[in-house]
Amino acid sequence: PDGYLGLHLSQSAPSAKEREAGARSCNWEAEMSESELLVLSLGTWPGLSFEAHAERLEWILARVAAKRAAASLPPLSEGVILRGTHAATPTCFELPDPLPPGQLDLQRYIDTMPAQPGFNRAYEWHLFEARNNVTRQVAAAHGVPYLD
């Protein structure tokens, strides 16, 4: 194994319902055991409760840890980076990076944004920071570095 693999997790991990029905893998599991450094980017998971968001991340990290151990790769804390979700709106260049917690009313910003191609209000942009906080907690519990 060598090299780096960056994965975008949005919609790639089976949902709780899919896992209950027997789904046991992500569409990128085979690739991850071939890379010493794995960067997991969340993307957006609209419609998930914070509890479901945490549960899905826990499941993903458990799968990654098991696959890495089976491939004799370093543990999560040494070979995995978890990236949060950022507000990649069509006008994201107008926003500070990273978003300062509590200093920007993202919901108001989104609500007043003119309609633009490729922009979907259903992504629950205003919940990104709260979901990132859940992600930070899960990452810390597993010793996984978290990047904004």
PDB file of C-alpha atoms in Angstrom:
ATOM      1  CA  PRO A   1       0.000   0.000   0.000  1.00  0.00           C
ATOM      2  CA  ASP A   2       1.146   3.490  -0.723  1.00  0.00           C
ATOM      3  CA  GLY A   3      -0.098   6.881  -1.664  1.00  0.00           C
ATOM      4  CA  TYR A   4      -3.095   9.005  -0.862  1.00  0.00           C
ATOM      5  CA  LEU A   5      -6.779   8.489  -1.512  1.00  0.00           C
ATOM      6  CA  GLY A   6      -9.317  11.274  -1.169  1.00  0.00           C
ATOM      7  CA  LEU A   7     -12.932  10.182  -0.854  1.00  0.00           C
ATOM      8  CA  HIS A   8     -16.094  12.234  -0.964  1.00  0.00           C
ATOM      9  CA  LEU A   9     -18.538  10.545   1.419  1.00  0.00           C
ATOM     10  CA  SER A  10     -21.703  12.308   0.388  1.00  0.00           C
ATOM     11  CA  GLN A  11     -24.323   9.614  -0.154  1.00  0.00           C
ATOM     12  CA  SER A  12     -21.692   6.868  -0.501  1.00  0.00           C
ATOM     13  CA  ALA A  13     -22.224   5.056   2.793  1.00  0.00           C
ATOM     14  CA  PRO A  14     -25.309   2.908   3.188  1.00  0.00           C
ATOM     15  CA  SER A  15     -28.088   4.468   5.244  1.00  0.00           C
ATOM     16  CA  ALA A  16     -29.247   2.855   8.503  1.00  0.00           C
ATOM     17  CA  LYS A  17     -32.166   1.305   6.623  1.00  0.00           C
ATOM     18  CA  GLU A  18     -29.810  -0.096   3.951  1.00  0.00           C
ATOM     19  CA  ARG A  19     -27.483  -1.472   6.630  1.00  0.00           C
ATOM     20  CA  GLU A  20     -30.446  -3.120   8.390  1.00  0.00           C
ATOM     21  CA  ALA A  21     -31.354  -4.699   5.050  1.00  0.00           C
ATOM     22  CA  GLY A  22     -27.892  -6.218   4.765  1.00  0.00           C
ATOM     23  CA  ALA A  23     -25.704  -3.597   3.044  1.00  0.00           C
ATOM     24  CA  ARG A  24     -22.218  -4.042   4.451  1.00  0.00           C
ATOM     25  CA  SER A  25     -19.902  -1.935   2.359  1.00  0.00           C
ATOM     26  CA  CYS A  26     -19.245   1.449   0.860  1.00  0.00           C
ATOM     27  CA  ASN A  27     -18.560   1.764  -2.848  1.00  0.00           C
ATOM     28  CA  TRP A  28     -14.931   2.725  -2.077  1.00  0.00           C
ATOM     29  CA  GLU A  29     -13.908   0.054   0.434  1.00  0.00           C
ATOM     30  CA  ALA A  30     -11.639  -1.847  -1.949  1.00  0.00           C
ATOM     31  CA  GLU A  31      -9.648   1.299  -2.745  1.00  0.00           C
ATOM     32  CA  MET A  32      -9.114   2.400   0.832  1.00  0.00           C
ATOM     33  CA  SER A  33      -6.935  -0.547   1.823  1.00  0.00           C
ATOM     34  CA  GLU A  34      -4.454   0.418  -0.899  1.00  0.00           C
ATOM     35  CA  SER A  35      -3.597   3.871   0.508  1.00  0.00           C
ATOM     36  CA  GLU A  36      -1.634   4.817   3.585  1.00  0.00           C
ATOM     37  CA  LEU A  37      -3.321   8.216   3.876  1.00  0.00           C
ATOM     38  CA  LEU A  38      -7.068   8.462   3.549  1.00  0.00           C
ATOM     39  CA  VAL A  39      -8.833  11.840   3.414  1.00  0.00           C
ATOM     40  CA  LEU A  40     -12.572  11.550   3.955  1.00  0.00           C
ATOM     41  CA  SER A  41     -14.608  14.565   2.823  1.00  0.00           C
ATOM     42  CA  LEU A  42     -18.165  14.646   4.081  1.00  0.00           C
ATOM     43  CA  GLY A  43     -20.089  16.532   1.460  1.00  0.00           C
ATOM     44  CA  THR A  44     -23.746  17.112   2.320  1.00  0.00           C
ATOM     45  CA  TRP A  45     -26.169  14.685   3.922  1.00  0.00           C
ATOM     46  CA  PRO A  46     -29.445  16.615   3.873  1.00  0.00           C
ATOM     47  CA  GLY A  47     -32.381  15.157   5.744  1.00  0.00           C
ATOM     48  CA  LEU A  48     -30.328  13.341   8.387  1.00  0.00           C
ATOM     49  CA  SER A  49     -30.916  14.077  12.044  1.00  0.00           C
ATOM     50  CA  PHE A  50     -27.795  14.905  14.040  1.00  0.00           C
ATOM     51  CA  GLU A  51     -28.081  11.469  15.661  1.00  0.00           C
ATOM     52  CA  ALA A  52     -28.253   9.732  12.265  1.00  0.00           C
ATOM     53  CA  HIS A  53     -25.330  11.848  11.032  1.00  0.00           C
ATOM     54  CA  ALA A  54     -23.201  10.739  14.000  1.00  0.00           C
ATOM     55  CA  GLU A  55     -24.306   7.115  13.599  1.00  0.00           C
ATOM     56  CA  ARG A  56     -23.349   7.085   9.913  1.00  0.00           C
ATOM     57  CA  LEU A  57     -19.930   8.582  10.680  1.00  0.00           C
ATOM     58  CA  GLU A  58     -19.379   6.043  13.465  1.00  0.00           C
ATOM     59  CA  TRP A  59     -20.229   3.233  11.050  1.00  0.00           C
ATOM     60  CA  ILE A  60     -17.906   4.597   8.360  1.00  0.00           C
ATOM     61  CA  LEU A  61     -14.980   5.025  10.758  1.00  0.00           C
ATOM     62  CA  ALA A  62     -15.496   1.526  12.187  1.00  0.00           C
ATOM     63  CA  ARG A  63     -15.418   0.078   8.646  1.00  0.00           C
ATOM     64  CA  VAL A  64     -12.308   2.097   7.777  1.00  0.00           C
ATOM     65  CA  ALA A  65     -10.565   1.034  11.006  1.00  0.00           C
ATOM     66  CA  ALA A  66     -11.320  -2.653  10.336  1.00  0.00           C
ATOM     67  CA  LYS A  67     -10.149  -2.484   6.722  1.00  0.00           C
ATOM     68  CA  ARG A  68      -6.969  -0.628   7.682  1.00  0.00           C
ATOM     69  CA  ALA A  69      -6.180  -3.163  10.400  1.00  0.00           C
ATOM     70  CA  ALA A  70      -6.753  -6.063   7.993  1.00  0.00           C
ATOM     71  CA  ALA A  71      -4.369  -4.422   5.488  1.00  0.00           C
ATOM     72  CA  SER A  72      -1.727  -3.754   8.204  1.00  0.00           C
ATOM     73  CA  LEU A  73      -2.067  -0.004   7.695  1.00  0.00           C
ATOM     74  CA  PRO A  74      -1.607   2.591  10.461  1.00  0.00           C
ATOM     75  CA  PRO A  75      -4.626   3.228  12.732  1.00  0.00           C
ATOM     76  CA  LEU A  76      -7.201   5.940  12.105  1.00  0.00           C
ATOM     77  CA  SER A  77      -5.278   8.460  14.210  1.00  0.00           C
ATOM     78  CA  GLU A  78      -2.219   8.092  11.980  1.00  0.00           C
ATOM     79  CA  GLY A  79      -3.632   7.595   8.506  1.00  0.00           C
ATOM     80  CA  VAL A  80      -7.067   9.174   8.218  1.00  0.00           C
ATOM     81  CA  ILE A  81      -8.170  12.806   8.016  1.00  0.00           C
ATOM     82  CA  LEU A  82     -11.838  13.772   8.216  1.00  0.00           C
ATOM     83  CA  ARG A  83     -12.887  16.966   6.420  1.00  0.00           C
ATOM     84  CA  GLY A  84     -16.034  18.836   7.396  1.00  0.00           C
ATOM     85  CA  THR A  85     -18.651  20.293   5.116  1.00  0.00           C
ATOM     86  CA  HIS A  86     -18.150  23.840   3.933  1.00  0.00           C
ATOM     87  CA  ALA A  87     -20.660  26.303   2.538  1.00  0.00           C
ATOM     88  CA  ALA A  88     -19.795  25.939  -1.123  1.00  0.00           C
ATOM     89  CA  THR A  89     -22.545  28.172  -2.382  1.00  0.00           C
ATOM     90  CA  PRO A  90     -22.267  29.779  -5.813  1.00  0.00           C
ATOM     91  CA  THR A  91     -21.141  32.947  -4.019  1.00  0.00           C
ATOM     92  CA  CYS A  92     -18.937  31.240  -1.418  1.00  0.00           C
ATOM     93  CA  PHE A  93     -16.084  33.615  -2.235  1.00  0.00           C
ATOM     94  CA  GLU A  94     -18.077  36.243  -0.317  1.00  0.00           C
ATOM     95  CA  LEU A  95     -17.883  34.214   2.918  1.00  0.00           C
ATOM     96  CA  PRO A  96     -14.990  34.012   5.379  1.00  0.00           C
ATOM     97  CA  ASP A  97     -13.208  30.651   5.474  1.00  0.00           C
ATOM     98  CA  PRO A  98     -13.707  28.904   7.794  1.00  0.00           C
ATOM     99  CA  LEU A  99     -17.069  30.275   8.800  1.00  0.00           C
ATOM    100  CA  PRO A 100     -16.787  31.874  12.228  1.00  0.00           C
ATOM    101  CA  PRO A 101     -19.202  29.991  14.538  1.00  0.00           C
ATOM    102  CA  GLY A 102     -22.152  32.139  15.519  1.00  0.00           C
ATOM    103  CA  GLN A 103     -20.991  35.186  13.570  1.00  0.00           C
ATOM    104  CA  LEU A 104     -22.861  34.625  10.324  1.00  0.00           C
ATOM    105  CA  ASP A 105     -26.558  33.989   9.856  1.00  0.00           C
ATOM    106  CA  LEU A 106     -26.065  31.440   7.103  1.00  0.00           C
ATOM    107  CA  GLN A 107     -29.790  30.714   6.842  1.00  0.00           C
ATOM    108  CA  ARG A 108     -30.496  34.398   6.120  1.00  0.00           C
ATOM    109  CA  TYR A 109     -27.600  34.502   3.649  1.00  0.00           C
ATOM    110  CA  ILE A 110     -28.997  31.470   1.815  1.00  0.00           C
ATOM    111  CA  ASP A 111     -32.581  32.739   1.896  1.00  0.00           C
ATOM    112  CA  THR A 112     -31.585  36.037   0.291  1.00  0.00           C
ATOM    113  CA  MET A 113     -29.281  34.523  -2.330  1.00  0.00           C
ATOM    114  CA  PRO A 114     -30.610  34.903  -5.873  1.00  0.00           C
ATOM    115  CA  ALA A 115     -31.408  31.626  -7.635  1.00  0.00           C
ATOM    116  CA  GLN A 116     -28.395  30.352  -9.567  1.00  0.00           C
ATOM    117  CA  PRO A 117     -27.741  27.228 -11.648  1.00  0.00           C
ATOM    118  CA  GLY A 118     -26.540  24.295  -9.554  1.00  0.00           C
ATOM    119  CA  PHE A 119     -27.653  25.740  -6.227  1.00  0.00           C
ATOM    120  CA  ASN A 120     -30.041  23.619  -4.204  1.00  0.00           C
ATOM    121  CA  ARG A 121     -31.683  25.142  -1.128  1.00  0.00           C
ATOM    122  CA  ALA A 122     -32.645  21.640   0.065  1.00  0.00           C
ATOM    123  CA  TYR A 123     -29.055  20.958   1.183  1.00  0.00           C
ATOM    124  CA  GLU A 124     -29.846  22.467   4.609  1.00  0.00           C
ATOM    125  CA  TRP A 125     -26.953  24.914   4.422  1.00  0.00           C
ATOM    126  CA  HIS A 126     -27.909  26.510   7.731  1.00  0.00           C
ATOM    127  CA  LEU A 127     -27.213  23.172   9.494  1.00  0.00           C
ATOM    128  CA  PHE A 128     -23.690  22.719   8.136  1.00  0.00           C
ATOM    129  CA  GLU A 129     -21.940  24.132  11.195  1.00  0.00           C
ATOM    130  CA  ALA A 130     -24.075  22.111  13.622  1.00  0.00           C
ATOM    131  CA  ARG A 131     -23.337  18.943  11.614  1.00  0.00           C
ATOM    132  CA  ASN A 132     -19.657  19.878  11.540  1.00  0.00           C
ATOM    133  CA  ASN A 133     -19.780  20.077  15.356  1.00  0.00           C
ATOM    134  CA  VAL A 134     -21.167  16.523  15.451  1.00  0.00           C
ATOM    135  CA  THR A 135     -18.410  15.482  13.044  1.00  0.00           C
ATOM    136  CA  ARG A 136     -15.763  17.105  15.242  1.00  0.00           C
ATOM    137  CA  GLN A 137     -17.044  15.122  18.242  1.00  0.00           C
ATOM    138  CA  VAL A 138     -17.032  11.801  16.372  1.00  0.00           C
ATOM    139  CA  ALA A 139     -13.567  12.492  14.946  1.00  0.00           C
ATOM    140  CA  ALA A 140     -12.200  13.347  18.404  1.00  0.00           C
ATOM    141  CA  ALA A 141     -13.710  10.176  19.878  1.00  0.00           C
ATOM    142  CA  HIS A 142     -11.783   8.128  17.304  1.00  0.00           C
ATOM    143  CA  GLY A 143      -8.586  10.183  17.443  1.00  0.00           C
ATOM    144  CA  VAL A 144      -9.044  11.220  13.819  1.00  0.00           C
ATOM    145  CA  PRO A 145      -7.702  14.640  12.794  1.00  0.00           C
ATOM    146  CA  TYR A 146     -10.506  16.958  11.651  1.00  0.00           C
ATOM    147  CA  LEU A 147     -10.070  19.749   9.109  1.00  0.00           C
ATOM    148  CA  ASP A 148     -12.505  22.601   8.492  1.00  0.00           C
TER     149      ASP A 148
END
